[in-house]
mmCIF file of C-alpha atoms and ligand atoms in Angstrom:
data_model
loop_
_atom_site.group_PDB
_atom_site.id
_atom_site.type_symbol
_atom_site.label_atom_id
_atom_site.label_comp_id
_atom_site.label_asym_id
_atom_site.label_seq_id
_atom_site.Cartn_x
_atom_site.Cartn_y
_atom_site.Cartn_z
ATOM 1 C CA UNK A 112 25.299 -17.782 20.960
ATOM 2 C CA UNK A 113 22.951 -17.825 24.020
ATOM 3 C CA UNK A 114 20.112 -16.632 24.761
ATOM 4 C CA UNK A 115 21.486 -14.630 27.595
ATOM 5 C CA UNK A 116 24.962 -13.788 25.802
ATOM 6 C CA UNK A 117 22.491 -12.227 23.134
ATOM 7 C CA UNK A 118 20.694 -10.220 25.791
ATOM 8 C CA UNK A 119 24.301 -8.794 27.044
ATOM 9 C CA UNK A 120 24.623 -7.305 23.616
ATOM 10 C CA UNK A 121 21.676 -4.295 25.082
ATOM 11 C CA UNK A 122 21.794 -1.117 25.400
ATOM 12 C CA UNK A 123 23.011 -0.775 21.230
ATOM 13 C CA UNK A 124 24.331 2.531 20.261
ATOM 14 C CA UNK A 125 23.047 3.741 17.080
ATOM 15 C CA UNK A 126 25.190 7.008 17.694
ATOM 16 C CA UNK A 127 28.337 7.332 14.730
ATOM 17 C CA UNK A 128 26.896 4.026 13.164
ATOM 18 C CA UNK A 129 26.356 3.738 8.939
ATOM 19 C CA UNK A 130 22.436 2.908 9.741
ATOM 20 C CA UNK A 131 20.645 1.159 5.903
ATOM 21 C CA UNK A 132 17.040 1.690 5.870
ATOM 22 C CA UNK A 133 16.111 -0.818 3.307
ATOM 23 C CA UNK A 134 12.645 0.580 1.963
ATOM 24 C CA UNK A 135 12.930 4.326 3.121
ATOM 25 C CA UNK A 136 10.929 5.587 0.820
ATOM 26 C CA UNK A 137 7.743 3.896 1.660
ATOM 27 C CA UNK A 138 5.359 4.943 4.647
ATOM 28 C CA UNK A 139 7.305 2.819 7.833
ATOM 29 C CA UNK A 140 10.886 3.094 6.198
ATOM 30 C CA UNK A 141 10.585 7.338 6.021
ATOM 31 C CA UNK A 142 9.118 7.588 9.340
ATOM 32 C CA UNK A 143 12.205 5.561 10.560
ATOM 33 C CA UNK A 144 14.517 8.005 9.022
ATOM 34 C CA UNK A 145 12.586 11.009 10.388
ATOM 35 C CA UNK A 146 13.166 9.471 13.477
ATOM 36 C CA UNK A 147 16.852 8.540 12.866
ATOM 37 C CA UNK A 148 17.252 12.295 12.832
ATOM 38 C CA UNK A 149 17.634 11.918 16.672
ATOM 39 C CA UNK A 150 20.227 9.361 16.911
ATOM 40 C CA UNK A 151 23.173 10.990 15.586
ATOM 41 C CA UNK A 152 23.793 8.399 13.061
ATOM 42 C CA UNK A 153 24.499 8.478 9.087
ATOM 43 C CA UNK A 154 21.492 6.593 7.450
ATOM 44 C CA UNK A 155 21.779 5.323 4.035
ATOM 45 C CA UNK A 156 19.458 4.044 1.512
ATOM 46 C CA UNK A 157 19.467 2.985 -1.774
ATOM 47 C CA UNK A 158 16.397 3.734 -4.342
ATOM 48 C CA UNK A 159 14.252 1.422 -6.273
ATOM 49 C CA UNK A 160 15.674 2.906 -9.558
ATOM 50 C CA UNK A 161 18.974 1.816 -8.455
ATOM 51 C CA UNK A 162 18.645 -1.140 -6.629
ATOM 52 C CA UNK A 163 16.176 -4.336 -7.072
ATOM 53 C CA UNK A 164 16.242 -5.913 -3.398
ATOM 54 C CA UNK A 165 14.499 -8.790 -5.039
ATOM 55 C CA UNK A 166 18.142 -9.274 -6.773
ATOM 56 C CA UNK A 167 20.316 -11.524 -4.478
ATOM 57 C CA UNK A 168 23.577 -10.436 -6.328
ATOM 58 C CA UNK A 169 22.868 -6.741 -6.968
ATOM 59 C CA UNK A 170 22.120 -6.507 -3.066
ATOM 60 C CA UNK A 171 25.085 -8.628 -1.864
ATOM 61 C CA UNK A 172 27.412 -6.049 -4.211
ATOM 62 C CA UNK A 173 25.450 -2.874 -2.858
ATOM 63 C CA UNK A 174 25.783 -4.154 0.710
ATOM 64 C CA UNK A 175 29.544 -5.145 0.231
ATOM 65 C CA UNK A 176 30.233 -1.640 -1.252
ATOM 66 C CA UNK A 177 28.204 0.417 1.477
ATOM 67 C CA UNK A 178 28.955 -1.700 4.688
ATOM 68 C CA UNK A 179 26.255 -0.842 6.862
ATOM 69 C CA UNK A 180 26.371 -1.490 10.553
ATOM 70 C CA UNK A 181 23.100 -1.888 11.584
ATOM 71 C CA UNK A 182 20.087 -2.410 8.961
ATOM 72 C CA UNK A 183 16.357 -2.161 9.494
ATOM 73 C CA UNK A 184 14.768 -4.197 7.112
ATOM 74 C CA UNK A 185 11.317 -1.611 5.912
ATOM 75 C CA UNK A 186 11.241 -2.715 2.224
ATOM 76 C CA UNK A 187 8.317 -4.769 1.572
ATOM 77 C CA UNK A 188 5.689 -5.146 -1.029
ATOM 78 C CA UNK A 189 2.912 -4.240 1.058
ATOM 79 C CA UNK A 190 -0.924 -3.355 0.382
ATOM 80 C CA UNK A 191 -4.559 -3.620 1.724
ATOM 81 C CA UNK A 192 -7.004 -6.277 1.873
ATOM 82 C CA UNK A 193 -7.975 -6.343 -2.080
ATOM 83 C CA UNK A 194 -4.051 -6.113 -3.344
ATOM 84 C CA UNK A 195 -3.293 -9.172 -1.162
ATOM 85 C CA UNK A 196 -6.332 -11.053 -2.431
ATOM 86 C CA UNK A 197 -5.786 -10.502 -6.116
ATOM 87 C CA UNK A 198 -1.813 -10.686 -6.103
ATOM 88 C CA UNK A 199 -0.660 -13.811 -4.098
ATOM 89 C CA UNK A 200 2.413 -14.636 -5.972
ATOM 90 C CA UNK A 201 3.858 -10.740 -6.357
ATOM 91 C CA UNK A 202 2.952 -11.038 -2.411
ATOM 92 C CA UNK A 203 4.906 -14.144 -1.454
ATOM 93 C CA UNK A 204 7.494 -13.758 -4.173
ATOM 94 C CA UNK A 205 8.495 -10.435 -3.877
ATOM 95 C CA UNK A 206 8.628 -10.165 -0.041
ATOM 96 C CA UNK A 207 10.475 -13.585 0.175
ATOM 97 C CA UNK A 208 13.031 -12.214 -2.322
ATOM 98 C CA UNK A 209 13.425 -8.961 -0.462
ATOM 99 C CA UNK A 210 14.008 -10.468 2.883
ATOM 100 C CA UNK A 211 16.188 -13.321 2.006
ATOM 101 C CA UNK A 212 18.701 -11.246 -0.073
ATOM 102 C CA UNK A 213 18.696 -8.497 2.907
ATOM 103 C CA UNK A 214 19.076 -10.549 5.731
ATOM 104 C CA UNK A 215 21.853 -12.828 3.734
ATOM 105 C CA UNK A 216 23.678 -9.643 2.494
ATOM 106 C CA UNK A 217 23.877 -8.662 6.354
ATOM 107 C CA UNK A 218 25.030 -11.687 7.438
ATOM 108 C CA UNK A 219 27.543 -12.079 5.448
ATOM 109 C CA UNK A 220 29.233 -8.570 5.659
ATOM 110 C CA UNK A 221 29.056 -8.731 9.498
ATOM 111 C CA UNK A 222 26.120 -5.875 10.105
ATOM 112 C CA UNK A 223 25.916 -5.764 13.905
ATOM 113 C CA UNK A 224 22.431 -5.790 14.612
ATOM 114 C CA UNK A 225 19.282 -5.625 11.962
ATOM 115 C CA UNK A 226 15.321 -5.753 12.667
ATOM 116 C CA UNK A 227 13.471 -7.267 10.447
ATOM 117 C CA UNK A 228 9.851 -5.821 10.138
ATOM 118 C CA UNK A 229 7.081 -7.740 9.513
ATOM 119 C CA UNK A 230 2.763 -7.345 10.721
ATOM 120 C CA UNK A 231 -0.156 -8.633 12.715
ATOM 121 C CA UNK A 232 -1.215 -10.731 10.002
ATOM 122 C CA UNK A 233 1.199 -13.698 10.605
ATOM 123 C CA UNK A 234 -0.939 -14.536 13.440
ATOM 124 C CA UNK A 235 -3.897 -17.298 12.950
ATOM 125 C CA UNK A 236 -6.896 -15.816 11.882
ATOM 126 C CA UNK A 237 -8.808 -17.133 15.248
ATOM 127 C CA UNK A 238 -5.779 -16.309 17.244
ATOM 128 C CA UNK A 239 -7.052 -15.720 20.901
ATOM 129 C CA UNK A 240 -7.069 -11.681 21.608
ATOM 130 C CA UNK A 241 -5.465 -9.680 22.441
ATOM 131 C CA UNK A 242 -3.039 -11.950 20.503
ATOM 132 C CA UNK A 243 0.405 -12.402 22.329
ATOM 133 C CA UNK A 244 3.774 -13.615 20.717
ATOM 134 C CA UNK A 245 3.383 -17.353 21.504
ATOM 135 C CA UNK A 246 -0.080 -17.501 19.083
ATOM 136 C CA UNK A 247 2.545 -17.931 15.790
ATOM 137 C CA UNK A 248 1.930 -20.918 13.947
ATOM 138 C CA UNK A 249 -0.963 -22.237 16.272
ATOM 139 C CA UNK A 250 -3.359 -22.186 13.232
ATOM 140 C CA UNK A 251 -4.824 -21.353 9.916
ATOM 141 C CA UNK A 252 -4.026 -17.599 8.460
ATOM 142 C CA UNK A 253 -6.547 -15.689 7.206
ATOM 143 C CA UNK A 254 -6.897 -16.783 3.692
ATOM 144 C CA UNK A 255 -7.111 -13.548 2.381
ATOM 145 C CA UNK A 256 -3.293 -12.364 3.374
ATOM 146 C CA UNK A 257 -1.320 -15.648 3.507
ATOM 147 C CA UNK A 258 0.650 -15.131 0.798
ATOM 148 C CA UNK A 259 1.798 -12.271 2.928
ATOM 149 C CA UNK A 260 1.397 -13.645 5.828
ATOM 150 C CA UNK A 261 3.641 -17.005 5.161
ATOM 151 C CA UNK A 262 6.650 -14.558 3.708
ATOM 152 C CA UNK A 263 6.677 -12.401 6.990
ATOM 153 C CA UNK A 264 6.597 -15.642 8.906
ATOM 154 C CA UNK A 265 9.299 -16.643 7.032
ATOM 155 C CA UNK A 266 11.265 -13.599 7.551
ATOM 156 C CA UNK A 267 11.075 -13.959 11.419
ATOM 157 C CA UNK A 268 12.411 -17.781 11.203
ATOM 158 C CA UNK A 269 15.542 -16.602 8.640
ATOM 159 C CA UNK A 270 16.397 -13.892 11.906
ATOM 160 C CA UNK A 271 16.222 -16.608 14.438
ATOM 161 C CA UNK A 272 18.052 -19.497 12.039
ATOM 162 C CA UNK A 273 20.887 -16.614 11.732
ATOM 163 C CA UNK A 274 20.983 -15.796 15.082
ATOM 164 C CA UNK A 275 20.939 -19.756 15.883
ATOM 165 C CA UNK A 276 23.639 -21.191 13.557
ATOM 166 C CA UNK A 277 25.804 -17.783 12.837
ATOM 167 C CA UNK A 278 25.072 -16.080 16.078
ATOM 168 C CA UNK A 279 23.688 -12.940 14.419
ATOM 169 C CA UNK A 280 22.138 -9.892 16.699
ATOM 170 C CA UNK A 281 19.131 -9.825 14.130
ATOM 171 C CA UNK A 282 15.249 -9.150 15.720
ATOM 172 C CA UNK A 283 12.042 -9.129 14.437
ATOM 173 C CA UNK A 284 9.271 -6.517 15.382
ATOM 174 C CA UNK A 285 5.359 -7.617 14.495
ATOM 175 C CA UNK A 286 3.438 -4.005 13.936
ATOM 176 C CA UNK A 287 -0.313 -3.986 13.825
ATOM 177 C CA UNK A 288 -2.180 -2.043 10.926
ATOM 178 C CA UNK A 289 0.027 1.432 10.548
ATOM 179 C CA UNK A 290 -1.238 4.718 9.265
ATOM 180 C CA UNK A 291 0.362 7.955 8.472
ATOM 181 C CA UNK A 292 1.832 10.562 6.494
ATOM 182 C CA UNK A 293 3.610 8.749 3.073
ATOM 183 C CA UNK A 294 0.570 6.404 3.307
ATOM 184 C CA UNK A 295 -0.961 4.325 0.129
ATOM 185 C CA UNK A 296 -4.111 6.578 -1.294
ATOM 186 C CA UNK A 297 -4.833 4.377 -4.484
ATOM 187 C CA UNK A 298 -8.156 2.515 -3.765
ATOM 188 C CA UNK A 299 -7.668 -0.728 -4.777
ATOM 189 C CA UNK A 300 -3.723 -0.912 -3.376
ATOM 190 C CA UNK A 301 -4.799 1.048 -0.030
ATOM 191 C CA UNK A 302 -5.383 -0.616 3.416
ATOM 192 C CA UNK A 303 -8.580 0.656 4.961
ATOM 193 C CA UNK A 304 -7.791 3.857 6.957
ATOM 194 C CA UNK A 305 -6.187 5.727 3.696
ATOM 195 C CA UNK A 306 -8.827 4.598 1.341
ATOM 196 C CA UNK A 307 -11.561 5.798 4.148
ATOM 197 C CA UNK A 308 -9.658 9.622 4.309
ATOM 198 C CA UNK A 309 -9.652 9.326 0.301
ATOM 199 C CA UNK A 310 -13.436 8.057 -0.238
ATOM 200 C CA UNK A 311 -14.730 10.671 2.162
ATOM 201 C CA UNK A 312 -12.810 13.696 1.033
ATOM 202 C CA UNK A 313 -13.609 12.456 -2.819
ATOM 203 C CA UNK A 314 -17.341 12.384 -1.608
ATOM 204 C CA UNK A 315 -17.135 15.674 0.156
ATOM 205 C CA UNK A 316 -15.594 17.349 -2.780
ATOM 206 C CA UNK A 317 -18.409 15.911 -5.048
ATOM 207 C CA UNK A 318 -21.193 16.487 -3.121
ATOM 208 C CA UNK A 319 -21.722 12.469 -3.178
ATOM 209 C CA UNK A 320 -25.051 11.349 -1.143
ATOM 210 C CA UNK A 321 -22.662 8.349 0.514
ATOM 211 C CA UNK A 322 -19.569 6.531 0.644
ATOM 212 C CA UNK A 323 -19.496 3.105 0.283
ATOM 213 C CA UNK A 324 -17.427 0.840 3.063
ATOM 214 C CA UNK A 325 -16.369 -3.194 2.026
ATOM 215 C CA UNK A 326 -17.406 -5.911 3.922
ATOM 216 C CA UNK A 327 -19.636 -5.691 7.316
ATOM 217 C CA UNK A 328 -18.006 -2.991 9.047
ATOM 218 C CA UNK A 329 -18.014 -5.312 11.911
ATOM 219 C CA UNK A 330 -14.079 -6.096 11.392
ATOM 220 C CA UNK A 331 -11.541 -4.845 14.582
ATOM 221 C CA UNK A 332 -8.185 -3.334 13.483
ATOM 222 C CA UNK A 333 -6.037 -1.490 15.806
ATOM 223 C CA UNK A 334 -4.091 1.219 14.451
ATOM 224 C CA UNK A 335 -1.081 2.450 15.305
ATOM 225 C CA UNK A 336 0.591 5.729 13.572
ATOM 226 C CA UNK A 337 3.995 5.264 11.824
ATOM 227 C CA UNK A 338 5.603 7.839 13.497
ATOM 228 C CA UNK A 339 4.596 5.953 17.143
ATOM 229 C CA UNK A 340 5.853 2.709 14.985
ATOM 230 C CA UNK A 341 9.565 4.225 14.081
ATOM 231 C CA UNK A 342 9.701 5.259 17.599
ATOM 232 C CA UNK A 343 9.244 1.696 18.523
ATOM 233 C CA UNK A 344 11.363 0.089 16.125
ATOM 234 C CA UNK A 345 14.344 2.503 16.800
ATOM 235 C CA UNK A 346 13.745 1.321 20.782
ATOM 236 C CA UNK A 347 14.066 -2.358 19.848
ATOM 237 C CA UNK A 348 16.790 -1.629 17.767
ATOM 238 C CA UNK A 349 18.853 0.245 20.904
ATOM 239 C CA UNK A 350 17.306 -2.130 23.490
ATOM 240 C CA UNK A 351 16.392 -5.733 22.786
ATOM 241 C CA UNK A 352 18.232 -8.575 21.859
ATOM 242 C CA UNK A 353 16.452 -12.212 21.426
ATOM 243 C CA UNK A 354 15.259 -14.649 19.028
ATOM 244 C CA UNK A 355 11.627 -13.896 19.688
ATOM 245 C CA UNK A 356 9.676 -11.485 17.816
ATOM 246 C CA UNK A 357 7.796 -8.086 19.490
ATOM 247 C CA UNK A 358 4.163 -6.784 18.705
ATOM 248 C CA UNK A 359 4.814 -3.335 18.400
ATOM 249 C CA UNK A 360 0.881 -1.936 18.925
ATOM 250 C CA UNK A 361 -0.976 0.872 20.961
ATOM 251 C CA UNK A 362 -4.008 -1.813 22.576
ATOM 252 C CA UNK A 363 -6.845 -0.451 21.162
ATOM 253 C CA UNK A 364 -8.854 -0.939 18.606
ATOM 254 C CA UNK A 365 -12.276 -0.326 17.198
ATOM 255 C CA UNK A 366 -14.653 -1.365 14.016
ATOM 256 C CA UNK A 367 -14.267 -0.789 10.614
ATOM 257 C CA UNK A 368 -17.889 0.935 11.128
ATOM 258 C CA UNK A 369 -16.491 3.247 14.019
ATOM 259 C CA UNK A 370 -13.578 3.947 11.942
ATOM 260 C CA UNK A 371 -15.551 5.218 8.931
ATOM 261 C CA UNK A 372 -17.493 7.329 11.744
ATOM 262 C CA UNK A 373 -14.779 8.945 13.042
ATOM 263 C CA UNK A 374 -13.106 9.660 10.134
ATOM 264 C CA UNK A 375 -16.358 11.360 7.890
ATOM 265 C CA UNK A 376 -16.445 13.547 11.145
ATOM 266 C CA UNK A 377 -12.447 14.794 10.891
ATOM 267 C CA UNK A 378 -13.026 15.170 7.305
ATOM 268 C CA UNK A 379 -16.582 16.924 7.156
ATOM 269 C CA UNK A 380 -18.202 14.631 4.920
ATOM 270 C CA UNK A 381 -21.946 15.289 5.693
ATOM 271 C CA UNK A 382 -23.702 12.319 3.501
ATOM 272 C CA UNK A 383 -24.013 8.276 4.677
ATOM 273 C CA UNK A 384 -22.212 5.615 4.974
ATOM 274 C CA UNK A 385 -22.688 2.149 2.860
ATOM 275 C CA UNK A 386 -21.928 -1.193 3.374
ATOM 276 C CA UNK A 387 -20.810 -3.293 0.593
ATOM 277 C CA UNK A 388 -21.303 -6.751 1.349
ATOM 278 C CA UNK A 389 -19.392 -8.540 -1.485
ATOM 279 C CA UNK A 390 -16.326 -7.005 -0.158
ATOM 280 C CA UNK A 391 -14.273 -9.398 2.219
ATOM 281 C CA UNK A 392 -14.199 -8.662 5.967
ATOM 282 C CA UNK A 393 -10.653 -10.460 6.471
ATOM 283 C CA UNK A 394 -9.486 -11.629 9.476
ATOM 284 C CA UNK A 395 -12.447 -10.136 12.327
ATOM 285 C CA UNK A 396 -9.720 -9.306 14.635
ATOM 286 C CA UNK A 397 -6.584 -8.495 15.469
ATOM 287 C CA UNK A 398 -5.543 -6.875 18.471
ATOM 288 C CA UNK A 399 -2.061 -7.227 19.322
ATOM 289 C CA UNK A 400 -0.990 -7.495 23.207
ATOM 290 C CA UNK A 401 2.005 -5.181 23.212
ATOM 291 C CA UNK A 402 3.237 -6.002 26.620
ATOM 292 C CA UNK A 403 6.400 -7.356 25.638
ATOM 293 C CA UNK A 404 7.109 -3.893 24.055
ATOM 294 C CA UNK A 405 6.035 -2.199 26.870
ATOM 295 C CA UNK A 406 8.274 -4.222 29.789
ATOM 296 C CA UNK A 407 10.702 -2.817 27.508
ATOM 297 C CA UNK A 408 10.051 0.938 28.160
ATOM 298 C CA UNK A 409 7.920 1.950 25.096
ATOM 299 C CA UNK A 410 4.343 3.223 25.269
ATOM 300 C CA UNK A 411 2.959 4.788 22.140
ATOM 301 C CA UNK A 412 2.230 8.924 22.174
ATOM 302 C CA UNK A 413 -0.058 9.595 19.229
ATOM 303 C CA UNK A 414 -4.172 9.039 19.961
ATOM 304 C CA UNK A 415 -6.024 7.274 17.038
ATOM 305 C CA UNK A 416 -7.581 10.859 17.282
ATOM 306 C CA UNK A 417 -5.027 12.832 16.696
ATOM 307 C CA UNK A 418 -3.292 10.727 14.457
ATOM 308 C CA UNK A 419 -6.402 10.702 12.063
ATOM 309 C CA UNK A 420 -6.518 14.632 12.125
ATOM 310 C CA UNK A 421 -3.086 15.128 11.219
ATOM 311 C CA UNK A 422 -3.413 12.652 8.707
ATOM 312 C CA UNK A 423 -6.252 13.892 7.458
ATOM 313 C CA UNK A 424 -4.034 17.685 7.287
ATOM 314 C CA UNK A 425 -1.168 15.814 5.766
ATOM 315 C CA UNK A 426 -3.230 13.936 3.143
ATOM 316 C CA UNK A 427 -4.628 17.773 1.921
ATOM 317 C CA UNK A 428 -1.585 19.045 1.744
ATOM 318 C CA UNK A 429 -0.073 16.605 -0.545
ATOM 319 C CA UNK A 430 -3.138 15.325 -2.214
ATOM 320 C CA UNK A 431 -1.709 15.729 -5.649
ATOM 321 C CA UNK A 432 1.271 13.630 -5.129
ATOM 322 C CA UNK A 433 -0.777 11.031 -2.650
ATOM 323 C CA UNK A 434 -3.454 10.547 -5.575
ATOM 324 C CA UNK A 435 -0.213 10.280 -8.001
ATOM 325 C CA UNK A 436 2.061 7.923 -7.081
HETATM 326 O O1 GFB B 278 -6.822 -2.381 5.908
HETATM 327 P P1 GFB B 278 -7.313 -3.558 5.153
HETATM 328 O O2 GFB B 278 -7.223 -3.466 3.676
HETATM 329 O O3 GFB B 278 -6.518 -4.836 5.555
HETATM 330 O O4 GFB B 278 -8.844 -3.813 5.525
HETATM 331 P P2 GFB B 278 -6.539 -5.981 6.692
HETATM 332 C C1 GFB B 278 -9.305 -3.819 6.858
HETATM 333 C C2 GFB B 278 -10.815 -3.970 6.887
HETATM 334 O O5 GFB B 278 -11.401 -2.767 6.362
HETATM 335 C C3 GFB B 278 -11.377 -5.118 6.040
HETATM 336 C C4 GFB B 278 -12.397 -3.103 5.411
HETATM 337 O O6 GFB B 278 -12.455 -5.691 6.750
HETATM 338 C C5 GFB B 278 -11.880 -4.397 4.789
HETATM 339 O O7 GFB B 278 -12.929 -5.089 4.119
HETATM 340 N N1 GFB B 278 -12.579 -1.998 4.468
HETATM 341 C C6 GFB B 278 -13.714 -1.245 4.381
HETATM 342 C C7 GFB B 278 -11.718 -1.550 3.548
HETATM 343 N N2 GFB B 278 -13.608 -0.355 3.395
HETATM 344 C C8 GFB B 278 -12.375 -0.516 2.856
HETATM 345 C C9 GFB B 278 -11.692 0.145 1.803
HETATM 346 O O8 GFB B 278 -12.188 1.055 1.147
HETATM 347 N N3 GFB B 278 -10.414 -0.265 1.543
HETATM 348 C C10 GFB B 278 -9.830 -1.279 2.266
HETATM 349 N N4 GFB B 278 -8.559 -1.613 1.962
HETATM 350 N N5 GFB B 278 -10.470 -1.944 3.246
HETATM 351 C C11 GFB B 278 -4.169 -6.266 5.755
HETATM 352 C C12 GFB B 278 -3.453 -7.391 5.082
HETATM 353 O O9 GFB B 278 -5.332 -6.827 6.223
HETATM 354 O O10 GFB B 278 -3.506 -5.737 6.862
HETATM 355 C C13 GFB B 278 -2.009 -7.173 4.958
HETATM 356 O O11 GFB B 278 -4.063 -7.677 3.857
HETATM 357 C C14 GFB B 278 -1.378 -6.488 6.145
HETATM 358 O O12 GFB B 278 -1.411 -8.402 4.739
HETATM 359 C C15 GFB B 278 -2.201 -5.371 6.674
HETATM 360 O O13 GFB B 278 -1.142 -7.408 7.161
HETATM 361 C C16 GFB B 278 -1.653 -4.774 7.940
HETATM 362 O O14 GFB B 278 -6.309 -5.400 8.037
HETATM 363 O O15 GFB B 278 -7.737 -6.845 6.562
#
């Protein structure tokens, strides 16, 4: 299929559809069913307990059985700085599994359109910024994520070799660091703006004289909430059809340092901040450029401000499950 006979297949109607969300139980794949609330559609998922996406033939049997018609592809083994350092192979492995069996499964049982999800980190780690679409595979990955990295990457060329050979409606969006309610608390699993809301409230609650940031603090992530994120992904889903992958990001973003500021204010936390050197600082930018996503029509809604408070509200009022699972 073309190019342009691809593009035809836009404006997609979500509306009466069987809609999977592979991975809904996890931070990006509830905030897409929250948001699938709108679309008049019937989403399904299937649990961990019962399914193992990293089984080829358990997911080709599920996907057989359930016929979806459109699939967005959330599941992912997915974690902070320190869980991608220490667990390479669980990273590659698992998310390589996950994908291939998914994407296959579609394929084969004719799902009309699926978007593959995968994160900022495929990019090189001295990608210019903001970085733009084309900056894939035009360097080294930041060491500390390319197990990750090289399994998302991999995911994006599976959509395009489907759409290619089998002429499959199958995208991929690229988000930049998320955030939200559903988020990863547990400090060593946790990306930085989770473990930053834990570590100050912990330190608050204790009466602690500081809290202790990794690496320089000199780092720049932009975040995005997840809720802004599903919004975006269900948009791609109903309105884009190509081979090349979107950044899905709000253009800002700001230190680690500034981060750790801003939240210790939301959360009251009156003692210091420290740096802890032997920490890695990752990849020292990574700023998508979103215009892609916005000549499509989308522009985020939730402030890095805002987001952080209601966060912060949501993270109180489930602490005991957050801190528990
Ligand atoms: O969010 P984060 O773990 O992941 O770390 P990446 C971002 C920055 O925050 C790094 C610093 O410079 C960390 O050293 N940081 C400071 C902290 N304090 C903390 C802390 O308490 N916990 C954590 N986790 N970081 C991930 C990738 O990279 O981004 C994944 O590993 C994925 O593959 C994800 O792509 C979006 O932004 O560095």
């Amino acid at each position: 299929m073309t190019i342009q006979a691809a593009a035809s297949r836009v404006p997609y109607a979500l509306k009466g559809k069987r809609v999977w969300v592979s991975g809904h139980r996890g931070m990006v794949g509830s905030a897409i069913v929250r948001r699938l609330a709108q679309e008049d559609c019937e989403v399904i998922t299937a649990g961990r307990d019962s399914l193992d996406l990293r089984n080829g033939e358990a997911v080709s049997r599920w996907v057989a059985d359930t016929r979806p018609q459109a699939v967005f592809v959330a599941a992912a083994k997915v974690g902070g700085i320190h869980a991608n350092n220490t667990y390479p192979a669980d990273f590659l492995y698992d998310n390589l599994m996950i994908e291939a069996n998914v994407i296959s499964a579609a394929q084969n049982n004719d799902v009309e359109k699926l978007l593959f999800l995968g994160s900022s980190c495929i990019y090189p780690k001295m990608a210019p910024q903001p970085i733009t679409e084309d900056a894939l595979l035009t360097g080294p990955l930041e060491p500390t994520n390319d197990a990750y990295a090289i399994a998302k990457i991999a995911g994006i060329k599976l959509c395009q070799a489907f759409r290619k050979q089998h002429g499959a409606d199958f995208i991929s969006a690229m988000p930049t660091n998320l955030y939200g309610p559903g988020d990863n608390f547990d400090l060593l699993k946790s990306h930085v703006l989770p473990a930053l809301i834990r570590k100050m409230d912990d330190a608050k609650r204790e009466g602690a004289s500081h809290v202790t940031v990794w690496g320089s603090g000199k780092p720049r992530r932009e975040f995005l909430h997840v809720d802004d994120c599903a919004d975006a992904l269900v948009h791609l889903m109903l309105h884009y059809s190509d081979e090349n992958h979107v950044n899905v990001g709000c253009g800002e973003d700001l230190t680690i340092r500034d981060l750790a500021e801003q939240i210790r204010t939301i959360v009251g936390f009156p003692g210091g901040i420290e740096l802890d050197g032997s920490n890695p600082d990752g990849t020292p930018r990574k700023l998508l450029d979103s215009g892609l996503l916005r000549s499509l029509g989308w522009a985020p809604r939730i402030g890095l401000a805002d987001g952080l408070q209601s966060t912060y509200e949501w993270y109180i009022a489930h602490r005991d499950i957050a801190l528990n699972t």
